[in-house]
Amino acid sequence: RLKRGSVCVASMDSVTKSRWNWFVDSLRMDEPCEFGEGDIGMPGAIQMTELAGANVTTVEMIRRFGGSTWPSAPWPEDEQGVN
């Protein structure tokens, strides 16, 4: 795998600056990534879609907490009892 990585790095010299800039712009890293319908996340991600039945989850995995971001502020109690 490392050898393939060195091939990619070596081939970067053949990519023009305008082509590279087009590629980077096509990633749209400055736009927020949508986690779900109406649930806008943070920018800097690449969204991947998968079949709904591919990885079935019964518990919501994205947890958000409102309130202060001060390090001294306590985290809210976990309602599910899972750390």
mmCIF file of C-alpha atoms in Angstrom:
data_model
loop_
_atom_site.group_PDB
_atom_site.id
_atom_site.type_symbol
_atom_site.label_atom_id
_atom_site.label_comp_id
_atom_site.label_asym_id
_atom_site.label_seq_id
_atom_site.Cartn_x
_atom_site.Cartn_y
_atom_site.Cartn_z
ATOM 1 C CA ARG A 1 0.000 0.000 0.000
ATOM 2 C CA LEU A 2 2.833 2.365 0.733
ATOM 3 C CA LYS A 3 4.241 1.702 -2.720
ATOM 4 C CA ARG A 4 0.916 2.753 -4.283
ATOM 5 C CA GLY A 5 1.053 5.912 -2.193
ATOM 6 C CA SER A 6 4.480 6.773 -3.578
ATOM 7 C CA VAL A 7 3.112 6.305 -7.120
ATOM 8 C CA CYS A 8 0.317 8.783 -6.360
ATOM 9 C CA VAL A 9 2.763 11.304 -4.921
ATOM 10 C CA ALA A 10 5.122 10.927 -7.893
ATOM 11 C CA SER A 11 2.288 11.403 -10.389
ATOM 12 C CA MET A 12 1.222 14.701 -8.774
ATOM 13 C CA ASP A 13 3.916 16.458 -10.829
ATOM 14 C CA SER A 14 1.902 15.749 -13.980
ATOM 15 C CA VAL A 15 -1.262 17.454 -12.634
ATOM 16 C CA THR A 16 -1.568 21.091 -13.656
ATOM 17 C CA LYS A 17 -2.345 23.684 -11.001
ATOM 18 C CA SER A 18 -5.665 24.569 -12.669
ATOM 19 C CA ARG A 19 -6.698 20.898 -12.776
ATOM 20 C CA TRP A 20 -5.764 20.456 -9.104
ATOM 21 C CA ASN A 21 -7.704 23.592 -8.137
ATOM 22 C CA TRP A 22 -10.727 22.294 -10.075
ATOM 23 C CA PHE A 23 -10.499 18.983 -8.176
ATOM 24 C CA VAL A 24 -10.216 20.676 -4.772
ATOM 25 C CA ASP A 25 -13.145 22.985 -5.574
ATOM 26 C CA SER A 26 -15.229 19.980 -6.690
ATOM 27 C CA LEU A 27 -14.901 18.495 -3.178
ATOM 28 C CA ARG A 28 -16.879 21.496 -1.794
ATOM 29 C CA MET A 29 -15.078 21.295 1.548
ATOM 30 C CA ASP A 30 -16.317 24.775 2.485
ATOM 31 C CA GLU A 31 -19.977 23.667 2.418
ATOM 32 C CA PRO A 32 -21.647 21.989 5.413
ATOM 33 C CA CYS A 33 -22.200 18.249 5.089
ATOM 34 C CA GLU A 34 -25.778 17.079 5.646
ATOM 35 C CA PHE A 35 -26.064 14.187 8.133
ATOM 36 C CA GLY A 36 -29.728 13.641 7.461
ATOM 37 C CA GLU A 37 -32.692 15.541 6.076
ATOM 38 C CA GLY A 38 -32.611 18.942 7.755
ATOM 39 C CA ASP A 39 -29.617 18.001 9.931
ATOM 40 C CA ILE A 40 -26.820 20.192 8.606
ATOM 41 C CA GLY A 41 -23.398 19.322 9.955
ATOM 42 C CA MET A 42 -20.060 21.051 9.756
ATOM 43 C CA PRO A 43 -18.043 21.876 6.639
ATOM 44 C CA GLY A 44 -14.925 19.966 5.646
ATOM 45 C CA ALA A 45 -16.382 16.507 5.060
ATOM 46 C CA ILE A 46 -17.161 14.291 2.105
ATOM 47 C CA GLN A 47 -20.637 12.802 2.308
ATOM 48 C CA MET A 48 -20.986 9.144 1.427
ATOM 49 C CA THR A 49 -24.330 7.436 0.966
ATOM 50 C CA GLU A 50 -25.093 3.787 1.596
ATOM 51 C CA LEU A 51 -28.069 1.485 1.360
ATOM 52 C CA ALA A 52 -30.436 1.905 4.300
ATOM 53 C CA GLY A 53 -30.169 -1.762 5.254
ATOM 54 C CA ALA A 54 -26.376 -1.990 4.923
ATOM 55 C CA ASN A 55 -25.622 -1.003 8.540
ATOM 56 C CA VAL A 56 -28.789 -1.065 10.581
ATOM 57 C CA THR A 57 -28.645 1.018 13.766
ATOM 58 C CA THR A 58 -31.338 1.280 16.381
ATOM 59 C CA VAL A 59 -29.658 4.062 18.362
ATOM 60 C CA GLU A 60 -28.941 7.529 16.995
ATOM 61 C CA MET A 61 -25.151 7.847 16.736
ATOM 62 C CA ILE A 62 -24.896 11.632 16.334
ATOM 63 C CA ARG A 63 -25.409 13.287 19.681
ATOM 64 C CA ARG A 64 -25.459 17.044 20.099
ATOM 65 C CA PHE A 65 -25.491 19.082 23.261
ATOM 66 C CA GLY A 66 -26.536 22.684 23.605
ATOM 67 C CA GLY A 67 -25.080 25.113 26.070
ATOM 68 C CA SER A 68 -21.726 26.554 26.936
ATOM 69 C CA THR A 69 -18.499 25.362 25.322
ATOM 70 C CA TRP A 70 -16.341 26.305 28.285
ATOM 71 C CA PRO A 71 -14.088 23.404 29.365
ATOM 72 C CA SER A 72 -15.219 23.878 32.978
ATOM 73 C CA ALA A 73 -18.906 23.437 32.064
ATOM 74 C CA PRO A 74 -20.153 19.915 32.908
ATOM 75 C CA TRP A 75 -21.444 17.568 30.236
ATOM 76 C CA PRO A 76 -25.159 16.794 30.462
ATOM 77 C CA GLU A 77 -26.121 13.534 32.108
ATOM 78 C CA ASP A 78 -26.264 10.615 29.671
ATOM 79 C CA GLU A 79 -29.895 9.517 29.425
ATOM 80 C CA GLN A 80 -28.966 6.099 28.027
ATOM 81 C CA GLY A 81 -26.348 5.261 30.628
ATOM 82 C CA VAL A 82 -23.687 4.725 27.942
ATOM 83 C CA ASN A 83 -20.326 6.514 28.060
#
